[in-house]
Coordinates of C-alpha atoms in Angstrom, one line a residue:
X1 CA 0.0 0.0 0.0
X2 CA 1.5 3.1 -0.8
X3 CA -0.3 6.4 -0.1
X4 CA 0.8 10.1 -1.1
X5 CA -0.6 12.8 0.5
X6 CA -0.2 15.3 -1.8
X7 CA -2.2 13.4 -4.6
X8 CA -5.2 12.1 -2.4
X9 CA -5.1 15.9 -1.2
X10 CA -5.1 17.3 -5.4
X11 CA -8.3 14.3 -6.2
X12 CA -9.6 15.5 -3.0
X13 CA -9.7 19.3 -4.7
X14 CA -10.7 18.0 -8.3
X15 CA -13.5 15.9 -7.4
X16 CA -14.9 17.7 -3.7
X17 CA -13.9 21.7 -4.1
X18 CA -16.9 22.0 -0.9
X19 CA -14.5 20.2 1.1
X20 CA -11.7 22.0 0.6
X21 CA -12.9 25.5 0.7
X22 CA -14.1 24.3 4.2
X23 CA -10.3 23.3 4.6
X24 CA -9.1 26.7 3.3
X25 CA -11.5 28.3 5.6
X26 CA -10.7 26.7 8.8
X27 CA -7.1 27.4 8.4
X28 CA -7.9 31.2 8.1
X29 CA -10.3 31.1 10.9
X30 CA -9.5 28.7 13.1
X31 CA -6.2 29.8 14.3
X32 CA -7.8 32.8 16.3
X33 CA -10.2 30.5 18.0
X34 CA -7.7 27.5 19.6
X35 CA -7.3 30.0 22.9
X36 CA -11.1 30.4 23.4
X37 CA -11.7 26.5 22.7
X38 CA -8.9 26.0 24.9
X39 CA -10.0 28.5 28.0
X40 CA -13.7 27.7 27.5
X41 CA -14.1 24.5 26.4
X42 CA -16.4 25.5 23.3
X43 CA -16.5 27.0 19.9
X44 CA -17.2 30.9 20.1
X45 CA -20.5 32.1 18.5
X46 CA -18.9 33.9 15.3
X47 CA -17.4 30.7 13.9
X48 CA -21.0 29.2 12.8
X49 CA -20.9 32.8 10.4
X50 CA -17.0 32.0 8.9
X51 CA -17.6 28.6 8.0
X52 CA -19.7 26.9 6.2
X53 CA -22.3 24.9 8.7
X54 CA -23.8 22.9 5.9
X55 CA -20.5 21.2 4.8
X56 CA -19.4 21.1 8.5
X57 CA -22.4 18.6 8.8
X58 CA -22.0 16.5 6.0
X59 CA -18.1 15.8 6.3
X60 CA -19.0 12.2 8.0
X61 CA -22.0 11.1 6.0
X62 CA -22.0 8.8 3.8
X63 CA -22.6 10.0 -0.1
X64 CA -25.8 8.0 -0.9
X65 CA -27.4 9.8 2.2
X66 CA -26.4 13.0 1.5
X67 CA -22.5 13.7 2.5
X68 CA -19.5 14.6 0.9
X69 CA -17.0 12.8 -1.9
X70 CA -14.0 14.7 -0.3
X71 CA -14.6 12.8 3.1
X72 CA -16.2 9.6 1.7
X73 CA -13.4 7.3 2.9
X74 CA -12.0 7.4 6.3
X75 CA -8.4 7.6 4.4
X76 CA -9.9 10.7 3.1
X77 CA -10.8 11.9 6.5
X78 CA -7.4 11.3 8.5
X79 CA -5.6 13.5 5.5
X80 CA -8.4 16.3 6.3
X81 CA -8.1 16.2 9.8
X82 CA -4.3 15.9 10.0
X83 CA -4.5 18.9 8.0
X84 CA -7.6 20.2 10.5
X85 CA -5.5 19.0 13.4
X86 CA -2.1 21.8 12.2
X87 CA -4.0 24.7 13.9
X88 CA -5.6 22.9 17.6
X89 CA -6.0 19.2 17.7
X90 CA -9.1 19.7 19.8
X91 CA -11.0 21.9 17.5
X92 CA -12.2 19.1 14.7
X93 CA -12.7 16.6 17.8
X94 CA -15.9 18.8 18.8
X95 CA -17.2 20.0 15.2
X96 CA -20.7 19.2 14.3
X97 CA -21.9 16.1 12.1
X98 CA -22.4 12.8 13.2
X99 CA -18.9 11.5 14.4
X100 CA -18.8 8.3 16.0
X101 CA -22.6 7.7 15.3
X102 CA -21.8 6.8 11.5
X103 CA -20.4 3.1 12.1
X104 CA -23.0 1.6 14.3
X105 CA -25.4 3.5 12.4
X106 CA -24.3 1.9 9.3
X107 CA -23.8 -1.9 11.1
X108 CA -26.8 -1.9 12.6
X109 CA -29.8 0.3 11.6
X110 CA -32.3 -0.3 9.1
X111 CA -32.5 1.3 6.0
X112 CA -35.2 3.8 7.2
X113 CA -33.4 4.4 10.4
X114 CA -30.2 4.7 8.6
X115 CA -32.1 7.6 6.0
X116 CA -33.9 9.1 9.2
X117 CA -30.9 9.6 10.8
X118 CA -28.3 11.0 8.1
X119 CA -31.4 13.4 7.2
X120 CA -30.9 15.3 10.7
X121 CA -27.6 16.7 9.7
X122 CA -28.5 18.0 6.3
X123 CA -29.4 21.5 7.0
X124 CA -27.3 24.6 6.3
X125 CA -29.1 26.6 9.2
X126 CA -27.1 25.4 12.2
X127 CA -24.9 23.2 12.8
X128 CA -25.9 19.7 14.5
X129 CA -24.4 17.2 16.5
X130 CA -24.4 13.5 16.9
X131 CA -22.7 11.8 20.3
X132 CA -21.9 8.3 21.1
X133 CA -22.7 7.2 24.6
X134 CA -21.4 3.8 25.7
X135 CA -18.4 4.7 28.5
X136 CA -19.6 4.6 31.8
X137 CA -18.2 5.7 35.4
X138 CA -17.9 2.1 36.6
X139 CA -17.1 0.3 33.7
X140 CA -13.6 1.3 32.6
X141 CA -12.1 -0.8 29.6
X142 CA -14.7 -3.2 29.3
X143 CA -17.5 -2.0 27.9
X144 CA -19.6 -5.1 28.0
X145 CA -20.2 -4.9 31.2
X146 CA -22.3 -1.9 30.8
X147 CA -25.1 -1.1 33.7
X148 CA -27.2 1.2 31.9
X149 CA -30.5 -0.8 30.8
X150 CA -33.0 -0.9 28.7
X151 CA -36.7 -2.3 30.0
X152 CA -39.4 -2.8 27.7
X153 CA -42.7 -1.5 28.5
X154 CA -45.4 -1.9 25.8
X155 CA -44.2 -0.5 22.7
X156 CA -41.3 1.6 24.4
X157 CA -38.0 0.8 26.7
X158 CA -37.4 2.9 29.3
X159 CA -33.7 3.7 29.5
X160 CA -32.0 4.2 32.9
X161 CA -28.4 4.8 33.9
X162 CA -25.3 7.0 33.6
X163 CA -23.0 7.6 30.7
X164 CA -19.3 9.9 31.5
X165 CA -17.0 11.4 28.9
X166 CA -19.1 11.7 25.9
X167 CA -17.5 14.2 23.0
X168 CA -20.4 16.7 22.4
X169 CA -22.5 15.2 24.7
X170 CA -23.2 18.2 26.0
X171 CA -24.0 19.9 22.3
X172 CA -25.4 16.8 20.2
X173 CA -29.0 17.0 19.2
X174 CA -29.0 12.6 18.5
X175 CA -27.4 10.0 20.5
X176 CA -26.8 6.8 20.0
X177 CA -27.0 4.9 23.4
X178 CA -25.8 1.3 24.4
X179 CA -27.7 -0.5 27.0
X180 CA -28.6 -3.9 27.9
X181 CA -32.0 -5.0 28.0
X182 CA -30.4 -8.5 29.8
X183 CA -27.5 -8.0 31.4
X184 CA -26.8 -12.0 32.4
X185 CA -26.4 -11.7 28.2
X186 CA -23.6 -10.0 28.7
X187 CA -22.5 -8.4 25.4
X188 CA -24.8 -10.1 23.8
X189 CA -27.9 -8.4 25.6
X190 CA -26.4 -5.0 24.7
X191 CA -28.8 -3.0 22.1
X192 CA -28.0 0.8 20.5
X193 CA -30.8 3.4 20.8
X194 CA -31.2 6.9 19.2
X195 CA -32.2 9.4 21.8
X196 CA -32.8 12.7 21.2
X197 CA -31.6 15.9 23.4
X198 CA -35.5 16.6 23.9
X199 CA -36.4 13.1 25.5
X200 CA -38.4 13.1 28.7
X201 CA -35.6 12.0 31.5
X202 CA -32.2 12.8 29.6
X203 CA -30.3 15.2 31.0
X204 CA -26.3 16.5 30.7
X205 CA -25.2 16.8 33.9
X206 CA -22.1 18.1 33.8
X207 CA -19.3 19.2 31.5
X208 CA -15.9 18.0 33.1
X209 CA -12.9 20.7 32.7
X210 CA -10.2 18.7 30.6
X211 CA -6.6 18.6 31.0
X212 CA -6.3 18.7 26.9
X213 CA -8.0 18.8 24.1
X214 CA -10.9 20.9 25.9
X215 CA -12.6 22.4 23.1
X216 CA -13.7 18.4 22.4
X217 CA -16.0 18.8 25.5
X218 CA -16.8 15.8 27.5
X219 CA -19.9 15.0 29.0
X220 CA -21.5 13.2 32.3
X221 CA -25.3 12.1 31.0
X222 CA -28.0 10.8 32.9
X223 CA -31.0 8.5 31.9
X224 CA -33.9 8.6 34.0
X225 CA -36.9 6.8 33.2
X226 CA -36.1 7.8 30.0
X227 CA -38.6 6.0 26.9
X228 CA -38.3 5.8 23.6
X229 CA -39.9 4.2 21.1
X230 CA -39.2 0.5 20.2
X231 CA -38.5 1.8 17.0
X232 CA -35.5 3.7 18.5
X233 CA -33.7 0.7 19.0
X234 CA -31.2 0.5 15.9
X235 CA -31.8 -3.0 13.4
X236 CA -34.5 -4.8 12.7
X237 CA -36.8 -5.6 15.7
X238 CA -38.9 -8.7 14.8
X239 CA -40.2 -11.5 16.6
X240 CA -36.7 -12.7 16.9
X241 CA -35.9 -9.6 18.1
X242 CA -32.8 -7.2 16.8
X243 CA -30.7 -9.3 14.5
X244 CA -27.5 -7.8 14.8
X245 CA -25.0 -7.8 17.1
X246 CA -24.5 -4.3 19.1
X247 CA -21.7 -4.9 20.6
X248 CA -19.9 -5.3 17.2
X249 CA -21.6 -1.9 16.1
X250 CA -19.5 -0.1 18.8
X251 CA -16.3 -2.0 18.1
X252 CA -16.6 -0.6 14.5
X253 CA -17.2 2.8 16.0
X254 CA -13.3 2.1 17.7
X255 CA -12.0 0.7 14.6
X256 CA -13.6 4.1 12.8
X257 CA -12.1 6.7 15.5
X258 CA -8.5 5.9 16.5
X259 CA -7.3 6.2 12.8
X260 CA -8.9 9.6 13.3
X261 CA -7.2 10.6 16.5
X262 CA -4.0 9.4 15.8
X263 CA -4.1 11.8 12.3
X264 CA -5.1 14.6 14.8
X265 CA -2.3 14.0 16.8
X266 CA 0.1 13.6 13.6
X267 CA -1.2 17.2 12.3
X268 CA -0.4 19.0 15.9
X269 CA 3.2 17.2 16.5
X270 CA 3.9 18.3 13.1
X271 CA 2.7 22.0 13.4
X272 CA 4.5 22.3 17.5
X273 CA 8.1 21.0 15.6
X274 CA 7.2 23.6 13.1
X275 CA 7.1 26.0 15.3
X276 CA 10.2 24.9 17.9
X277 CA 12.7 24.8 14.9
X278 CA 11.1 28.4 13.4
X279 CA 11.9 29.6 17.0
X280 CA 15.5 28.5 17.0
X281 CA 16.3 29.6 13.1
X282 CA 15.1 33.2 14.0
X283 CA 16.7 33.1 17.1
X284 CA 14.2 33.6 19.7
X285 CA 15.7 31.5 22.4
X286 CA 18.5 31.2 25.0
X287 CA 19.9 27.8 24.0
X288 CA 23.5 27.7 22.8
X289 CA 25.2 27.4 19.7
X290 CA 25.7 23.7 20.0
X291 CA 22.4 22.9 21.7
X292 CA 20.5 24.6 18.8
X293 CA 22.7 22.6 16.5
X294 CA 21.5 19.1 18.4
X295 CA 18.1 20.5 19.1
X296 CA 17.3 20.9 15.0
X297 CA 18.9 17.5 14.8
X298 CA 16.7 15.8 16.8
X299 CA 13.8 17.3 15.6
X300 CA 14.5 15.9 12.3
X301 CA 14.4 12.6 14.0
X302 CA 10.8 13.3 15.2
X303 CA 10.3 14.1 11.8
X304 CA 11.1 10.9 10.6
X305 CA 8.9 9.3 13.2
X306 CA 6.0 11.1 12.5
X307 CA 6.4 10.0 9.1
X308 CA 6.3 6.4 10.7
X309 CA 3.4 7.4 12.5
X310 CA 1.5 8.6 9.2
X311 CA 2.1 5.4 7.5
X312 CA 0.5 3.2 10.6
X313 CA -2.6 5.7 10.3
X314 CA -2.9 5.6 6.5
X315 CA -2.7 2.2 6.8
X316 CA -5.4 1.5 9.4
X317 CA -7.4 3.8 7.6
X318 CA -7.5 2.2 4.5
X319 CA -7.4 -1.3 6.1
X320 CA -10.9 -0.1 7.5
X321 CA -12.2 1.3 3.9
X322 CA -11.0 -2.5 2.6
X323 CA -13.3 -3.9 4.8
X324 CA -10.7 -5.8 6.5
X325 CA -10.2 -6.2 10.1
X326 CA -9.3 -2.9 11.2
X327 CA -9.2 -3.3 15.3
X328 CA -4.9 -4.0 15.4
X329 CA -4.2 -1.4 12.7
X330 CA -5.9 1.1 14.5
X331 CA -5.2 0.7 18.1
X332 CA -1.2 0.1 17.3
X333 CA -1.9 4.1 15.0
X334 CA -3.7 5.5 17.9
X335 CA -1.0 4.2 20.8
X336 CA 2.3 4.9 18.4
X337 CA 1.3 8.2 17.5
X338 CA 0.2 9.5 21.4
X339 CA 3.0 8.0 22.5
X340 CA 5.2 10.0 19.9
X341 CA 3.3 13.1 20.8
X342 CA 4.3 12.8 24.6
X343 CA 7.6 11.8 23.3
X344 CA 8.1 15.1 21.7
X345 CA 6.2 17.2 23.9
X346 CA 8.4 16.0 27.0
X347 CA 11.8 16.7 24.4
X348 CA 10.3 20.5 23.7
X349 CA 10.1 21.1 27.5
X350 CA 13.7 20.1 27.8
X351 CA 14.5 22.8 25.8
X352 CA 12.3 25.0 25.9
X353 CA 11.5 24.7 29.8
X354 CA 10.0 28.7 30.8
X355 CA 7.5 28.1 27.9
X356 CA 6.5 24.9 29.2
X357 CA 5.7 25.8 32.1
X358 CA 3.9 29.1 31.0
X359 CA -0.3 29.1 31.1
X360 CA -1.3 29.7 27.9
X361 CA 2.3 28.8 25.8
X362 CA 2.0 26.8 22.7
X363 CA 4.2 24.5 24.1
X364 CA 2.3 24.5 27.6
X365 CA -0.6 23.6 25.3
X366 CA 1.0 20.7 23.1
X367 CA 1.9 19.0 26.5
X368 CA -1.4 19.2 27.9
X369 CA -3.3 18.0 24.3
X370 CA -0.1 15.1 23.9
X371 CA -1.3 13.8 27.5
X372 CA -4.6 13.6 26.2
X373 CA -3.9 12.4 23.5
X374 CA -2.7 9.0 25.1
X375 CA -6.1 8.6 27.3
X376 CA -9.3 9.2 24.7
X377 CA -10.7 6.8 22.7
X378 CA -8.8 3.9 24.8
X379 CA -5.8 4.2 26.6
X380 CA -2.2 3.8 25.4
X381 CA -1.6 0.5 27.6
X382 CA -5.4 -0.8 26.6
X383 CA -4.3 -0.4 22.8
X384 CA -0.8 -2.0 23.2
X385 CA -3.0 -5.1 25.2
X386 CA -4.7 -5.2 22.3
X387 CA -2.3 -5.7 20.0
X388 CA -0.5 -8.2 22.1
X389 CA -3.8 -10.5 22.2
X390 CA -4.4 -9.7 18.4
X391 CA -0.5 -11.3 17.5
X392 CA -1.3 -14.5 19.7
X393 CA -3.8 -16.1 17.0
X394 CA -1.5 -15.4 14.3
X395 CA 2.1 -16.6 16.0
X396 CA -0.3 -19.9 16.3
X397 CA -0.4 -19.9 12.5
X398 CA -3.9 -18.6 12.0
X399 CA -5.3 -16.1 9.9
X400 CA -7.2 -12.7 9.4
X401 CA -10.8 -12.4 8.3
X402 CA -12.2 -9.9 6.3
X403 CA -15.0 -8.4 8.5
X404 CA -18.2 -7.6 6.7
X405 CA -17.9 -4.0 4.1
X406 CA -20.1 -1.2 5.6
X407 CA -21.7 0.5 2.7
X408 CA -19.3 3.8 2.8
X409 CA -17.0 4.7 1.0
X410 CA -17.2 2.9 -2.3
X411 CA -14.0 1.5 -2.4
X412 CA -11.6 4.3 -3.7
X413 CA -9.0 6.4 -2.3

């Protein structure tokens, strides 16, 4: 597999110009808002007037239900969002559309569900959130051992439980909810819901203040005696009940995601070594002679490994548009590339130390969105577990499966 930026970026332009004015205009306007999205933990009021809302909303969707060609694969995607990511990594985390909704969306709805749904976001008037709510306070890692439930009563359930750090929680208009309606089932009682922001017994209870990437915005939700429909519950409910498995709904979502975070993280390593060596060439720091020399030295080397780092995204990306099994690529893209971020963000306070250690600094920053970095969408030492149980199967001589093709991206780069 070989991958070049600067060609998917040119198709991109050719066949999607939407896309990339959107690109053109959060570079201008985006810059000016990464110190209110980092103080505030939100997007400031004027950006729904710079950019364009209605593309902002499409970027996830799939094309047949309404989105955009320039982000129809997730390949496509992690080379926006790396590119997204060069101004504030947390920015793009917490812009409207669907996000993590798509994947269990796609696995599991039906076909009206799945047109219901997409139709939500296709407005230029405002921009519109979706959230995905599975983590819970309790539950940690394993998220089959969720305690949220689901009860059915007549032709509703009535949800009840607790959901922490949700992106956008806090903003999104649509959830999609995991709960079990058995929970001696296991992960096979869990089912996914749609709940709107509007639903009798939902509530946001609290934003938490984030160490990085704050203009994401995590969530604490609460479900009390919360009903909806039976027909909220995604896939086809017949007298066999829903005939797909949830569970692997929100394991897509994973496989969809980390690809996407560790490209964020690629695009912000990339723009902080910008800006250390542009500091030392121009001469706006104390080090010596000789430490300048080693310092641009070794930030070639982190050069080099955020190339590395690109390759293991790319590649988990495009594993995922294959429709092969994704889960190993991704988690060893997500956990290489934080751990390279806090690699580099612990080198630049080495050197650049006061900065560091100054509120507001961009290097102050990059440390606090690396840290992050290594904790969302699964933890560094869950991913590198992951990996370790993935390579067992296949030291015993087996092999990979294909899993089965969402209906997405249609196949090219």
């Amino acid at each position: 597999m070989r991958i070049e930026t600067r060609r998917l970026v040119d198709r991109i332009r050719h066949e999607d110009p939407h896309s990339m004015d959107l690109l053109d205009a959060m570079a201008e306007h985006l810059p000016a808002m990464v110190e209110h999205g980092d103080r505030y933990g939100d997007f400031p009021a004027e950006l729904w007037q710079q950019l364009p809302v209605g593309v902002l909303n499409r970027i996830n969707i799939p094309v047949q239900y309404g989105g955009l060609p320039g982000s129809a694969t997730t390949l496509r995607r992690t080379v926006m969002l790396e590119r997204i990511a060069y101004s504030c990594p947390g920015l793009p985390i917490g812009l409207p559309g669907p996000s993590l909704t798509v994947p269990p969306i796609l696995s599991l709805g039906t076909e009206p569900q799945k047109k219901a749904f997409f139709e939500r976001f296709l407005t230029d008037e405002k921009p519109v959130w979706g959230a995905f709510a599975i983590t819970e306070p309790s539950v940690g890692s394993d998220a089959t051992a969720i305690k949220t439930t689901a009860k059915a009563d007549g032709d509703d359930y009535i949800l009840n439980g607790e959901k922490c750090y949700i992106t956008c929680g806090g903003r999104a208009d649509v959830l999609v909810v995991f709960a079990s309606i058995n929970r001696d089932k296991g992960r096979f009682g869990i089912r996914a819901f749609l709940v709107t922001k509007d639903t009798p017994g939902f509530a946001v209870d609290r934003i938490d203040d984030m160490l990085g990437l704050r203009a994401s915005q995590l969530a604490v939700l609460s479900f009390t005696d919360c009903r909806v429909s039976k027909y909220a519950m995604l896939g086809h409910v017949g007298k066999r009940g829903p005939l797909i498995d949830a569970f692997a709904g929100a394991a897509g979502a994973w496989d969809y995601m980390r690809p996407a975070i560790a490209a964020l993280a690629n695009g912000s390593c990339t723009s902080i070594l910008d800006y250390a060596e542009a500091l030392i060439r121009n001469g706006n720091t104390a080090l010596s002679v000789q430490m300048m020399t080693d310092t641009l030295e070794q930030i070639q080397q982190l050069r080099a490994r955020v190339k590395s780092s690109q390759v293991l995204t790319f590649k988990a990306a495009w594993r995922y548009d294959q429709g092969l099994r994704a889960s190993t690529a991704a988690s060893m893209a997500k956990a290489y590339s934080a751990s390279l971020a806090m690699d580099i963000a612990n080198f630049l306070c080495s050197r650049f130390p006061l900065h560091s250690i100054t509120s507001g600094d961009r290097f102050e920053k990059f440390y606090r969105d690396a840290r992050a970095f290594d904790i969302i969408e699964g933890t560094g030492d869950m991913q590198r577990l992951m990996i370790a149980r993935a390579y067992q199967p296949l030291a015993r001589g087996e092999t990979e499966t294909r899993r089965p093709v969402m209906q997405y991206a249609g196949g090219k780069q």
